[in-house]
């Protein structure tokens, strides 16, 4: 036997801003003594939740707490088996079928995303542990860049690489295609100045590309100016290139913010597009094609599902009212329960889409701190934004907050994914539908985009997509700045 108390005392405080939540005060605590086997079915717990439901139930509230022998409050899940998590829709008995299955709408929405069940496959990069060491990857890139290499691609990859370099130098004169030589592990330091080894040097009679290959976009102690000067010897044009797996603008300093950034994933995707469309190459160079295919799977798919599939999954979760699951704690039991309802393939995409949201949040926070804050203040002609934070948890976790002088609460917020859905569609968040003067119509909301909120009164959909955040917004991309400035000027 154990005793259930609803609502739990510690749930009366809103974890997002430490305010007492009025909705809890409307609930009359109820105690119910129930004798249940420790491994009782989820169906029974659903019925218990319905029994404990009261009017004005707060969306964050439905978590079961039990009273142990000493009167100490403990989570029911700690009594044995998985901890319980209870998304709001579980309280709506009309939303599920008679056999307790998940809602048909959710299955319908997720079916295209879940059609391809992820499976472990052989990959030479995984077996040889390639991908974590820059020297090993530099060997691969040097091989592909050599026009006369055994890959039989000619200069196809070299041209792709130069195109990506040009993509990263903005409006500067493009680097021309041509016959380039490739060297590895070249000391760029001046004579007697020690060593500063560039991973790759790609050079013709007019241009030198000095390449630093690292897992993230950091110079990690190398000299940007030294690399640049090395390429300029003999009067040639010098371009410093950061070749990396992931971009983090916060790590680009000491000149490295001026480097042309090229990512493994874009190179692998473009190379795969090139060879996949060539039936003759696939037939005559089957071994090389297999290697390129595995390279593509390692660096583009990497986590078994690519970013496009993860964005589709997040949007489907939002549209079907399941996005609240992302705010549940603890995370693993929430993921396990969801996987049980949608079977094993659902769990893989839930976990990875959550990791995707974390990457998106980190990228957006970095961009707003490093660039957007200054852009907005400069455009407004005053220090309107004084601080940026992203410390919320639960339903508000996928939010970046903007603060101004004299205000204790955020005056502007960038939201995406589950947090945007919650603000736009679930009673305007904690403040109720009457508090919102402007929202995005449910049928028009696209949760693959960013959303902007102002003073908890208005929420608008941005033209900037979540995918663009992940790929890295350029410092001279002013779309978010312009949207925020218009927002401020419309509602001062």
mmCIF file with all atom_site columns, N, CA and C in Angstrom, residues 8 14 35 64 70 73-74 115 140 159 233 237 253 321 342 357 388 399 406 474:
data_model
loop_
_atom_site.group_PDB
_atom_site.id
_atom_site.type_symbol
_atom_site.label_atom_id
_atom_site.label_alt_id
_atom_site.label_comp_id
_atom_site.label_asym_id
_atom_site.label_entity_id
_atom_site.label_seq_id
_atom_site.pdbx_PDB_ins_code
_atom_site.Cartn_x
_atom_site.Cartn_y
_atom_site.Cartn_z
_atom_site.occupancy
_atom_site.B_iso_or_equiv
_atom_site.pdbx_formal_charge
_atom_site.auth_seq_id
_atom_site.auth_comp_id
_atom_site.auth_asym_id
_atom_site.auth_atom_id
_atom_site.pdbx_PDB_model_num
ATOM 1  N N  . UNK A 1 8   ? 0.986  17.686 -5.299  1.00 0.00 ? 8   UNK A N  1
ATOM 2  C CA . UNK A 1 8   ? 2.133  17.636 -4.384  1.00 0.00 ? 8   UNK A CA 1
ATOM 3  C C  . UNK A 1 8   ? 2.510  19.044 -3.950  1.00 0.00 ? 8   UNK A C  1
ATOM 4  N N  . UNK A 1 14  ? 5.982  27.445 -9.716  1.00 0.00 ? 14  UNK A N  1
ATOM 5  C CA . UNK A 1 14  ? 6.311  27.348 -11.139 1.00 0.00 ? 14  UNK A CA 1
ATOM 6  C C  . UNK A 1 14  ? 7.826  27.404 -11.280 1.00 0.00 ? 14  UNK A C  1
ATOM 7  N N  . UNK A 1 35  ? -4.099 -0.076 -3.406  1.00 0.00 ? 35  UNK A N  1
ATOM 8  C CA . UNK A 1 35  ? -3.224 -1.234 -3.352  1.00 0.00 ? 35  UNK A CA 1
ATOM 9  C C  . UNK A 1 35  ? -2.959 -1.698 -4.768  1.00 0.00 ? 35  UNK A C  1
ATOM 10 N N  . UNK A 1 64  ? 2.698  12.000 -10.280 1.00 0.00 ? 64  UNK A N  1
ATOM 11 C CA . UNK A 1 64  ? 2.242  11.288 -9.090  1.00 0.00 ? 64  UNK A CA 1
ATOM 12 C C  . UNK A 1 64  ? 3.340  11.212 -8.037  1.00 0.00 ? 64  UNK A C  1
ATOM 13 N N  . UNK A 1 70  ? 7.772  6.322  6.121   1.00 0.00 ? 70  UNK A N  1
ATOM 14 C CA . UNK A 1 70  ? 8.166  7.373  7.056   1.00 0.00 ? 70  UNK A CA 1
ATOM 15 C C  . UNK A 1 70  ? 7.457  8.682  6.812   1.00 0.00 ? 70  UNK A C  1
ATOM 16 N N  . UNK A 1 73  ? 7.801  12.294 1.187   1.00 0.00 ? 73  UNK A N  1
ATOM 17 C CA . UNK A 1 73  ? 7.271  12.291 -0.173  1.00 0.00 ? 73  UNK A CA 1
ATOM 18 C C  . UNK A 1 73  ? 8.303  11.722 -1.135  1.00 0.00 ? 73  UNK A C  1
ATOM 19 N N  . UNK A 1 74  ? 7.911  10.743 -1.916  1.00 0.00 ? 74  UNK A N  1
ATOM 20 C CA . UNK A 1 74  ? 8.789  10.156 -2.925  1.00 0.00 ? 74  UNK A CA 1
ATOM 21 C C  . UNK A 1 74  ? 8.004  9.953  -4.191  1.00 0.00 ? 74  UNK A C  1
ATOM 22 N N  . UNK A 1 115 ? 8.828  5.771  -40.808 1.00 0.00 ? 115 UNK A N  1
ATOM 23 C CA . UNK A 1 115 ? 8.741  4.689  -41.795 1.00 0.00 ? 115 UNK A CA 1
ATOM 24 C C  . UNK A 1 115 ? 10.055 3.917  -41.920 1.00 0.00 ? 115 UNK A C  1
ATOM 25 N N  . UNK A 1 140 ? 41.995 11.542 -45.515 1.00 0.00 ? 140 UNK A N  1
ATOM 26 C CA . UNK A 1 140 ? 40.863 11.285 -46.410 1.00 0.00 ? 140 UNK A CA 1
ATOM 27 C C  . UNK A 1 140 ? 40.631 12.475 -47.334 1.00 0.00 ? 140 UNK A C  1
ATOM 28 N N  . UNK A 1 159 ? 36.645 20.787 -56.853 1.00 0.00 ? 159 UNK A N  1
ATOM 29 C CA . UNK A 1 159 ? 35.737 21.858 -57.261 1.00 0.00 ? 159 UNK A CA 1
ATOM 30 C C  . UNK A 1 159 ? 34.649 22.091 -56.198 1.00 0.00 ? 159 UNK A C  1
ATOM 31 N N  . UNK A 1 233 ? 53.083 34.465 -49.017 1.00 0.00 ? 233 UNK A N  1
ATOM 32 C CA . UNK A 1 233 ? 54.466 34.478 -49.504 1.00 0.00 ? 233 UNK A CA 1
ATOM 33 C C  . UNK A 1 233 ? 54.454 34.406 -51.028 1.00 0.00 ? 233 UNK A C  1
ATOM 34 N N  . UNK A 1 237 ? 47.586 35.131 -53.362 1.00 0.00 ? 237 UNK A N  1
ATOM 35 C CA . UNK A 1 237 ? 46.407 35.384 -52.537 1.00 0.00 ? 237 UNK A CA 1
ATOM 36 C C  . UNK A 1 237 ? 46.281 34.264 -51.508 1.00 0.00 ? 237 UNK A C  1
ATOM 37 N N  . UNK A 1 253 ? 37.678 33.177 -32.557 1.00 0.00 ? 253 UNK A N  1
ATOM 38 C CA . UNK A 1 253 ? 38.240 34.431 -32.070 1.00 0.00 ? 253 UNK A CA 1
ATOM 39 C C  . UNK A 1 253 ? 39.681 34.538 -32.543 1.00 0.00 ? 253 UNK A C  1
ATOM 40 N N  . UNK A 1 321 ? 0.163  17.928 -30.427 1.00 0.00 ? 321 UNK A N  1
ATOM 41 C CA . UNK A 1 321 ? -0.008 18.177 -29.003 1.00 0.00 ? 321 UNK A CA 1
ATOM 42 C C  . UNK A 1 321 ? 0.887  17.349 -28.108 1.00 0.00 ? 321 UNK A C  1
ATOM 43 N N  . UNK A 1 342 ? 4.921  3.888  -29.033 1.00 0.00 ? 342 UNK A N  1
ATOM 44 C CA . UNK A 1 342 ? 5.179  3.926  -30.481 1.00 0.00 ? 342 UNK A CA 1
ATOM 45 C C  . UNK A 1 342 ? 6.195  2.876  -30.928 1.00 0.00 ? 342 UNK A C  1
ATOM 46 N N  . UNK A 1 357 ? 17.401 19.686 -30.403 1.00 0.00 ? 357 UNK A N  1
ATOM 47 C CA . UNK A 1 357 ? 16.925 20.917 -29.774 1.00 0.00 ? 357 UNK A CA 1
ATOM 48 C C  . UNK A 1 357 ? 18.006 21.548 -28.907 1.00 0.00 ? 357 UNK A C  1
ATOM 49 N N  . UNK A 1 388 ? 21.252 38.635 -22.286 1.00 0.00 ? 388 UNK A N  1
ATOM 50 C CA . UNK A 1 388 ? 20.633 37.508 -22.983 1.00 0.00 ? 388 UNK A CA 1
ATOM 51 C C  . UNK A 1 388 ? 20.825 36.266 -22.123 1.00 0.00 ? 388 UNK A C  1
ATOM 52 N N  . UNK A 1 399 ? 13.931 28.399 -25.252 1.00 0.00 ? 399 UNK A N  1
ATOM 53 C CA . UNK A 1 399 ? 13.670 29.837 -25.273 1.00 0.00 ? 399 UNK A CA 1
ATOM 54 C C  . UNK A 1 399 ? 14.966 30.592 -24.997 1.00 0.00 ? 399 UNK A C  1
ATOM 55 N N  . UNK A 1 406 ? 15.858 48.011 -16.083 1.00 0.00 ? 406 UNK A N  1
ATOM 56 C CA . UNK A 1 406 ? 14.674 48.341 -15.319 1.00 0.00 ? 406 UNK A CA 1
ATOM 57 C C  . UNK A 1 406 ? 13.567 47.315 -15.380 1.00 0.00 ? 406 UNK A C  1
ATOM 58 N N  . UNK A 1 474 ? 24.805 33.735 -40.476 1.00 0.00 ? 474 UNK A N  1
ATOM 59 C CA . UNK A 1 474 ? 25.959 34.587 -40.759 1.00 0.00 ? 474 UNK A CA 1
ATOM 60 C C  . UNK A 1 474 ? 25.890 35.862 -39.929 1.00 0.00 ? 474 UNK A C  1
#
